[in-house]
Coordinates of C-alpha atoms in Angstrom, one line a residue:
X21 CA 16.0 -15.6 -45.4
X22 CA 15.7 -17.1 -41.9
X23 CA 15.6 -14.9 -38.8
X24 CA 19.0 -16.3 -37.6
X25 CA 20.7 -15.5 -40.9
X26 CA 19.7 -11.9 -40.6
X27 CA 21.8 -11.5 -37.4
X28 CA 25.4 -10.8 -38.1
X29 CA 27.8 -13.2 -36.5
X30 CA 24.9 -15.3 -35.1
X31 CA 26.2 -18.4 -33.3
X32 CA 25.6 -21.7 -35.0
X33 CA 23.0 -23.1 -32.7
X34 CA 19.4 -24.2 -33.5
X35 CA 16.5 -21.8 -33.1
X36 CA 15.0 -23.5 -30.1
X37 CA 18.3 -23.4 -28.2
X38 CA 18.8 -19.8 -29.2
X39 CA 15.4 -18.6 -28.0
X40 CA 15.8 -20.7 -24.8
X41 CA 18.9 -18.6 -24.0
X42 CA 17.0 -15.5 -25.0
X43 CA 14.4 -16.4 -22.4
X44 CA 17.0 -16.7 -19.7
X45 CA 18.6 -13.5 -20.9
X46 CA 15.4 -11.5 -20.8
X47 CA 14.3 -12.7 -17.4
X48 CA 17.8 -12.3 -16.1
X49 CA 17.7 -8.7 -17.4
X50 CA 14.6 -8.0 -15.5
X51 CA 16.0 -9.7 -12.4
X52 CA 19.0 -7.4 -12.8
X53 CA 16.5 -4.6 -12.7
X54 CA 15.6 -5.9 -9.3
X55 CA 19.2 -6.2 -8.4
X56 CA 20.1 -2.8 -9.6
X57 CA 17.5 -1.3 -7.4
X58 CA 18.9 -3.1 -4.4
X59 CA 22.3 -1.8 -5.3
X60 CA 21.0 1.7 -5.6
X61 CA 21.0 1.7 -1.9
X62 CA 24.8 1.7 -1.8
X63 CA 26.6 4.9 -1.2
X64 CA 28.0 6.7 -4.2
X65 CA 31.7 6.4 -5.0
X66 CA 33.9 8.1 -7.4
X67 CA 33.9 6.8 -11.0
X68 CA 37.4 5.3 -10.4
X69 CA 36.1 3.2 -7.5
X70 CA 32.7 2.3 -8.8
X71 CA 32.4 -1.3 -10.1
X72 CA 30.2 -2.2 -13.0
X73 CA 27.6 -3.8 -10.8
X74 CA 27.5 -0.8 -8.5
X75 CA 27.3 1.6 -11.5
X76 CA 24.3 -0.3 -12.9
X77 CA 22.7 -0.2 -9.6
X78 CA 23.2 3.5 -9.1
X79 CA 21.9 4.3 -12.5
X80 CA 18.7 2.3 -12.1
X81 CA 18.0 2.8 -8.4
X82 CA 14.2 3.1 -8.7
X83 CA 13.8 0.3 -11.2
X84 CA 15.5 -2.6 -9.6
X85 CA 13.3 -3.4 -6.6
X86 CA 10.7 -5.3 -8.6
X87 CA 8.8 -7.7 -6.2
X88 CA 7.2 -9.6 -9.1
X89 CA 10.6 -11.1 -10.1
X90 CA 12.3 -11.4 -6.8
X91 CA 11.6 -15.1 -6.5
X92 CA 13.3 -15.8 -9.9
X93 CA 16.5 -14.0 -9.2
X94 CA 18.8 -16.6 -7.6
X95 CA 18.1 -19.2 -10.3
X96 CA 18.4 -16.6 -13.1
X97 CA 21.8 -15.4 -11.9
X98 CA 23.1 -18.9 -11.9
X99 CA 21.8 -19.5 -15.3
X100 CA 23.4 -16.5 -16.9
X101 CA 26.8 -17.5 -15.6
X102 CA 26.7 -20.8 -17.4
X103 CA 29.2 -20.8 -20.4
X104 CA 26.5 -22.0 -22.9
X105 CA 24.4 -19.0 -22.0
X106 CA 27.3 -16.5 -21.8
X107 CA 28.1 -17.1 -25.5
X108 CA 24.7 -15.8 -26.5
X109 CA 24.8 -12.8 -24.2
X110 CA 25.9 -10.1 -26.6
X111 CA 24.4 -6.7 -27.4
X112 CA 22.9 -7.8 -30.7
X113 CA 20.8 -10.7 -29.3
X114 CA 19.7 -8.6 -26.4
X115 CA 18.6 -5.8 -28.7
X116 CA 16.7 -8.1 -31.0
X117 CA 14.6 -9.5 -28.1
X118 CA 13.8 -6.0 -26.9
X119 CA 12.8 -4.9 -30.4
X120 CA 10.4 -7.8 -30.9
X121 CA 9.5 -9.6 -27.6
X122 CA 7.0 -11.9 -29.5
X123 CA 10.0 -13.7 -31.0
X124 CA 10.4 -15.3 -27.6
X125 CA 6.8 -16.7 -27.8
X126 CA 7.5 -18.2 -31.3
X127 CA 10.5 -20.1 -30.3
X128 CA 9.7 -20.8 -26.6
X129 CA 5.9 -21.4 -26.5
X130 CA 5.9 -21.9 -22.7
X131 CA 7.2 -18.5 -21.9
X132 CA 4.9 -16.5 -19.6
X133 CA 2.6 -14.1 -21.5
X134 CA 2.9 -11.6 -18.7
X135 CA 6.7 -11.5 -19.3
X136 CA 6.1 -10.8 -23.0
X137 CA 3.7 -8.0 -22.1
X138 CA 6.2 -6.6 -19.7
X139 CA 8.9 -6.4 -22.4
X140 CA 6.5 -4.8 -24.8
X141 CA 4.9 -2.2 -22.4
X142 CA 7.5 -1.3 -19.8
X143 CA 9.7 1.5 -21.2
X144 CA 11.9 1.5 -18.2
X145 CA 12.8 -2.2 -18.7
X146 CA 13.5 -1.6 -22.4
X147 CA 15.8 1.3 -21.5
X148 CA 17.5 -0.9 -18.9
X149 CA 18.2 -3.7 -21.4
X150 CA 19.5 -1.4 -24.1
X151 CA 22.0 0.2 -21.7
X152 CA 25.6 -0.7 -22.6
X153 CA 26.6 -1.1 -19.0
X154 CA 23.8 -3.6 -18.4
X155 CA 24.7 -5.5 -21.5
X156 CA 28.3 -5.6 -20.4
X157 CA 27.3 -6.8 -16.9
X158 CA 25.3 -9.7 -18.4
X159 CA 28.5 -10.8 -20.2
X160 CA 30.7 -10.7 -17.1
X161 CA 30.4 -13.6 -14.6
X162 CA 32.4 -11.8 -12.0
X163 CA 30.2 -8.8 -12.2
X164 CA 27.2 -11.1 -11.9
X165 CA 28.7 -12.6 -8.7
X166 CA 29.3 -9.2 -7.3
X167 CA 25.7 -8.3 -8.0
X168 CA 24.5 -11.4 -6.3
X169 CA 26.6 -10.6 -3.2
X170 CA 25.2 -7.1 -3.2
X171 CA 21.7 -8.5 -3.4
X172 CA 22.4 -10.8 -0.5
X173 CA 23.5 -7.9 1.6
X174 CA 20.4 -5.9 0.6
X175 CA 18.2 -8.6 2.1
X176 CA 19.5 -7.9 5.6
X177 CA 17.4 -5.9 8.0
X178 CA 17.7 -2.2 7.5
X179 CA 20.0 -1.5 10.5
X180 CA 22.3 -4.5 9.7
X181 CA 22.5 -3.4 6.1
X182 CA 23.7 0.1 7.1
X183 CA 26.3 -1.3 9.6
X184 CA 27.6 -3.6 6.9
X185 CA 27.8 -0.8 4.4
X186 CA 29.5 1.8 6.7
X187 CA 31.9 -0.4 8.7
X188 CA 34.8 2.0 8.1
X189 CA 32.7 5.1 8.6
X190 CA 31.5 3.8 12.0
X191 CA 35.1 3.4 13.1
X192 CA 35.7 7.1 13.1
X193 CA 36.1 8.5 16.6
X194 CA 34.4 11.8 15.8
X195 CA 31.4 10.0 14.3
X196 CA 31.0 7.6 17.2
X197 CA 31.2 10.5 19.6
X198 CA 28.5 12.5 17.8
X199 CA 26.2 9.6 16.9
X200 CA 24.5 8.9 20.3
X201 CA 23.2 12.5 20.5
X202 CA 22.3 12.7 16.8
X203 CA 20.3 9.4 16.9
X204 CA 18.6 10.5 20.2
X205 CA 17.5 13.7 18.5
X206 CA 16.1 11.9 15.5
X207 CA 14.2 9.3 17.6
X208 CA 12.5 12.0 19.8
X209 CA 8.8 11.6 19.0
X210 CA 8.3 15.4 18.7
X211 CA 11.2 15.5 16.2
X212 CA 9.9 12.5 14.2
X213 CA 6.7 14.4 13.6
X214 CA 8.7 17.2 11.9
X215 CA 10.6 14.8 9.6
X216 CA 8.8 15.1 6.3
X217 CA 10.0 12.7 3.5
X218 CA 12.0 15.5 1.8
X219 CA 13.6 16.9 4.9
X220 CA 16.7 14.9 4.7
X221 CA 17.0 15.3 1.0
X222 CA 16.9 19.1 1.5
X223 CA 19.5 18.7 4.3
X224 CA 22.0 17.3 1.9
X225 CA 21.7 20.4 -0.2
X226 CA 21.4 22.8 2.7
X227 CA 22.6 21.4 6.1
X228 CA 21.3 24.5 7.9
X229 CA 17.8 23.3 7.0
X230 CA 18.3 20.5 9.4
X231 CA 19.2 23.0 12.2
X232 CA 16.0 24.8 11.5
X233 CA 13.9 21.6 11.8
X234 CA 15.8 20.2 14.8
X235 CA 17.3 23.2 16.7
X236 CA 18.9 20.9 19.3
X237 CA 21.0 19.0 16.7
X238 CA 24.7 19.3 17.4
X239 CA 26.4 22.2 15.5
X240 CA 29.4 20.0 14.9
X241 CA 27.2 17.6 12.9
X242 CA 26.0 20.4 10.8
X243 CA 29.6 21.5 10.1
X244 CA 30.5 18.0 9.0
X245 CA 27.5 17.8 6.7
X246 CA 28.8 20.9 5.0
X247 CA 32.5 19.9 4.8
X248 CA 32.9 16.1 5.1
X249 CA 32.2 14.1 2.0
X250 CA 31.7 10.8 4.0
X251 CA 29.1 12.4 6.2
X252 CA 27.3 13.9 3.2
X253 CA 27.3 10.5 1.5
X254 CA 26.0 8.8 4.6
X255 CA 23.1 11.2 5.0
X256 CA 22.4 11.0 1.3
X257 CA 21.9 7.2 1.4
X258 CA 18.1 6.4 1.0
X259 CA 18.5 3.5 3.5
X260 CA 20.0 5.9 6.1
X261 CA 17.2 8.4 5.5
X262 CA 14.6 5.6 5.9
X263 CA 16.2 4.5 9.1
X264 CA 16.3 8.0 10.6
X265 CA 12.5 8.1 10.2
X266 CA 11.9 4.8 12.0
X267 CA 12.5 4.9 15.8
X268 CA 12.6 1.0 16.0
X269 CA 15.3 0.9 13.3
X270 CA 17.3 3.6 15.1
X271 CA 17.2 1.5 18.3
X272 CA 18.4 -1.5 16.3
X273 CA 21.3 0.5 14.8
X274 CA 22.2 1.7 18.3
X275 CA 22.2 -1.8 19.7
X276 CA 24.5 -3.1 16.8
X277 CA 26.9 -0.2 17.4
X278 CA 26.7 -0.6 21.2
X279 CA 25.4 2.9 21.6
X280 CA 23.7 3.8 24.9
X281 CA 21.2 6.6 24.7
X282 CA 20.7 8.9 27.7
X283 CA 17.5 8.1 29.6
X284 CA 14.9 10.7 28.6
X285 CA 12.5 11.9 31.2
X286 CA 9.8 14.2 29.8
X287 CA 6.6 16.0 30.8
X288 CA 3.7 15.0 28.6
X289 CA 2.1 16.8 26.9
X290 CA 5.1 19.1 26.1
X291 CA 2.7 21.9 25.2
X292 CA -0.9 22.3 26.3
X293 CA -3.5 25.0 26.3
X294 CA -4.6 25.9 29.8
X295 CA -8.0 24.7 30.8
X296 CA -10.3 27.3 32.3
X297 CA -10.1 28.4 36.0
X298 CA -11.7 25.7 38.2
X299 CA -10.9 22.9 35.7
X300 CA -8.3 20.2 36.0
X301 CA -5.0 19.8 34.2
X302 CA -3.5 16.3 34.1
X303 CA 0.1 15.6 33.0
X304 CA 2.4 12.6 33.2
X305 CA 6.1 12.3 33.7
X306 CA 7.3 9.6 31.2
X307 CA 10.6 7.8 30.8
X308 CA 12.2 6.6 27.5
X309 CA 15.3 4.5 26.8
X310 CA 15.5 3.4 30.4
X311 CA 17.3 0.0 30.7
X312 CA 18.0 -1.7 34.1
X313 CA 16.1 1.0 36.0
X314 CA 15.2 0.2 39.6
X315 CA 14.4 3.6 41.0
X316 CA 13.6 7.2 40.1
X317 CA 13.1 10.6 41.8
X318 CA 12.4 14.1 40.6
X319 CA 10.7 17.4 41.2
X320 CA 8.2 19.4 39.1
X321 CA 8.1 23.1 39.6
X322 CA 4.9 25.0 38.6
X323 CA 3.5 28.5 38.8
X324 CA 1.4 28.6 42.1
X325 CA -0.6 31.6 40.7
X326 CA -1.8 29.5 37.8
X327 CA -2.0 26.0 39.3
X328 CA -2.7 24.2 42.6
X329 CA -1.4 20.7 43.1
X330 CA -4.2 18.1 43.7
X331 CA -2.8 14.6 43.5
X332 CA 0.1 12.4 42.3
X333 CA -0.1 8.7 41.4
X334 CA 2.8 6.5 40.4
X335 CA 2.6 4.6 37.2
X336 CA 3.3 0.9 36.7
X337 CA 6.8 1.3 35.2
X338 CA 8.4 -0.3 38.3
X339 CA 7.1 -3.5 39.7
X340 CA 8.1 -6.1 42.4
X341 CA 8.6 -5.1 46.0
X342 CA 8.2 -1.3 46.0
X343 CA 9.6 0.9 48.8
X344 CA 7.1 3.5 49.8
X345 CA 8.4 7.1 49.6
X346 CA 6.2 10.0 50.5
X347 CA 5.4 12.7 48.0
X348 CA 6.6 16.1 49.1
X349 CA 4.4 19.1 48.2
X350 CA 5.4 22.7 48.5
X351 CA 3.8 25.9 47.3
X352 CA 5.4 25.8 43.9
X353 CA 6.7 22.3 43.5
X354 CA 6.0 18.6 44.1
X355 CA 8.7 16.0 44.6
X356 CA 8.3 12.3 44.0
X357 CA 10.3 9.1 44.2
X358 CA 9.9 5.3 43.9
X359 CA 12.2 2.3 44.1
X360 CA 11.9 -1.4 43.5
X361 CA 14.1 -3.5 45.9
X362 CA 14.0 -6.8 44.0
X363 CA 13.8 -6.2 40.3
X364 CA 14.4 -3.7 37.5
X365 CA 11.8 -2.4 35.1
X366 CA 10.8 -4.8 32.3
X367 CA 10.2 -2.0 29.7
X368 CA 12.5 0.8 28.5
X369 CA 9.6 3.3 28.1
X370 CA 6.7 4.0 30.4
X371 CA 5.0 6.4 32.8
X372 CA 6.6 7.3 36.1
X373 CA 3.9 9.5 37.6
X374 CA 0.6 11.1 36.8
X375 CA 0.0 14.5 38.4
X376 CA -3.3 16.4 38.6
X377 CA -3.5 20.2 39.1
X378 CA -6.5 22.5 39.5
X379 CA -6.3 25.6 37.3
X380 CA -6.5 28.8 39.4
X381 CA -5.8 31.2 36.6
X382 CA -6.0 30.3 32.9
X383 CA -2.7 31.8 31.8
X384 CA 0.6 30.9 30.3
X385 CA 3.2 29.2 32.5
X386 CA 5.8 26.5 32.6
X387 CA 6.3 23.1 34.1
X388 CA 9.9 22.3 34.9
X389 CA 11.6 19.1 35.9
X390 CA 14.6 19.3 38.3
X391 CA 16.7 17.0 40.5
X392 CA 15.9 14.1 38.3
X393 CA 17.7 10.8 39.1
X394 CA 17.3 7.5 37.3
X395 CA 19.1 4.7 39.1
X396 CA 19.9 1.0 38.9
X397 CA 21.0 -1.6 41.3
X398 CA 24.4 -1.0 42.9
X399 CA 24.0 2.7 42.9
X400 CA 24.2 3.1 39.1
X401 CA 23.2 6.7 38.1
X402 CA 22.1 6.8 34.5
X403 CA 22.7 10.0 32.4
X404 CA 19.4 11.8 31.9
X405 CA 18.0 14.1 29.3
X406 CA 15.1 16.3 30.6
X407 CA 12.2 17.7 28.5
X408 CA 10.0 20.3 30.2
X409 CA 6.6 21.5 29.2
X410 CA 4.7 24.8 28.7
X411 CA 1.1 25.8 29.4
X412 CA -0.3 28.1 26.8
X413 CA -2.8 30.9 27.5
X414 CA -6.2 29.8 26.1
X415 CA -7.9 31.9 23.4
X416 CA -10.5 34.4 24.6
X417 CA -13.7 32.6 25.5
X418 CA -17.4 33.6 25.5
X419 CA -18.4 33.4 29.2
X420 CA -22.0 33.0 28.3
X421 CA -21.1 29.6 26.6
X422 CA -21.1 28.3 30.1
X423 CA -20.5 24.6 29.3
X424 CA -17.9 25.4 26.6
X425 CA -19.6 23.3 23.9
X426 CA -19.5 26.1 21.3
X427 CA -23.2 26.9 21.5
X428 CA -25.3 29.1 23.7
X429 CA -28.6 27.2 24.4
X430 CA -30.9 25.9 27.1
X431 CA -28.1 23.9 28.7
X432 CA -26.2 27.0 29.6
X433 CA -29.3 28.7 31.0
X434 CA -30.2 25.7 33.2
X435 CA -26.6 25.4 34.4
X436 CA -26.6 29.0 35.6
X437 CA -30.1 28.6 37.1
X438 CA -29.1 25.5 39.0
X439 CA -26.5 27.6 40.9
X440 CA -28.7 30.7 41.3
X441 CA -27.9 32.5 44.6
X442 CA -25.4 29.8 45.8
X443 CA -22.3 31.0 47.5
X444 CA -20.3 27.9 46.4
X445 CA -21.3 28.2 42.8
X446 CA -18.5 27.2 40.3
X447 CA -16.7 30.0 38.5
X448 CA -18.4 29.2 35.2
X449 CA -21.8 30.0 36.6
X450 CA -20.7 33.5 37.5
X451 CA -21.0 34.7 33.9
X452 CA -20.3 38.4 34.5
X453 CA -17.6 37.7 37.1
X454 CA -19.0 39.8 39.9
X455 CA -18.7 37.1 42.5
X456 CA -22.4 36.3 42.6
X457 CA -24.8 34.1 40.5
X458 CA -28.0 36.1 40.0
X459 CA -30.4 37.5 37.5
X460 CA -27.6 39.4 35.8
X461 CA -25.9 36.2 34.8
X462 CA -29.1 34.7 33.5
X463 CA -29.9 37.7 31.4
X464 CA -26.4 37.8 30.0
X465 CA -26.7 34.2 28.8
X466 CA -30.2 34.8 27.5
X467 CA -29.0 37.8 25.4
X468 CA -26.6 35.5 23.5
X469 CA -29.1 32.6 23.2
X470 CA -28.7 30.8 19.9
X471 CA -25.2 31.9 19.1

């Protein structure tokens, strides 16, 4: 008995035509695998609202982004919609091909061997093709068109895709009120370093976890995550989670939604271990998210028992004709300012000033920004978020390791010897801290030689 006769209700077409359609069916199925993955990016809906195309996509989220068949997809989708192919797209013919992929090679000799291998070896694809929802989709031209539309949307840049997907969500007043602060927290470089791949997944299950990772996040957002189904669906979306871990994509989303971030002025590094007494500490005051900036001013307060101001240099953030403004130095603070009279800054991020201190006492202290103003032409005063810094007390050191290289050797002895008896010797040479560099310092180093 022939192969065709074994199949109940097999259409009356010749073998070659049948297998040709099988080929389209099979490749199409894999393409739908691709498609489904793309759809898996869509937010979940209730069963009553979920279409067949969306349902398939949700079910096979990880399977359907197959780059190896992406190029085939547009042609395949059009092929499956043709009436002559639709009449062959039934569960029986699909199952036969999945059970014995070599049948395709017998009747369609030009079929790609790699495709046959894929049908034989890839369990996920076989499961996909046997799925009743997938088989139903392959027999529904309208569902195919919906899938094609979803695929087209999925090809948009990440931020555009999210805006398209959540148009109604972004019309909520409470969301648009919260979003600038939330996005600003996520794009903070220090916070980005804390966002492990599973952080946002855990947040969906336990919103308080996000508060632990990002303490400055708005409490109202945490409440919405617990109580609001739309907010939970939004933060559960893999695309949204991907965007929140990409500062450039966050900026693109903000631009599309016309969100203006507060200008961030921060001390860098935010936390630093104090150098030893007599050494230098260099920090910068940086700006982020500045747009249309033509001038700035601010004051840094420091602990005068720990630090002594040495110098301040303006960065290259502003250019053009710069108005000279003197730096004002007091015992515990230094004030700075600069303005360009003919142009605004080209960049949104940069360094405003670099400040050098001498360490008087290696102890814990703080560096605090105050009276910060970021301005634009016409007297525009931009809202500003300030980030201060802390200086940490260094761990106990071994004074006999004079050059702080982790070893006590001839270099330490020669350093002390070179300052023997000198009144202006650096603090490091006075190993025992008695105010003099003499034989006692040399013998102390020698007693630890080789450590």
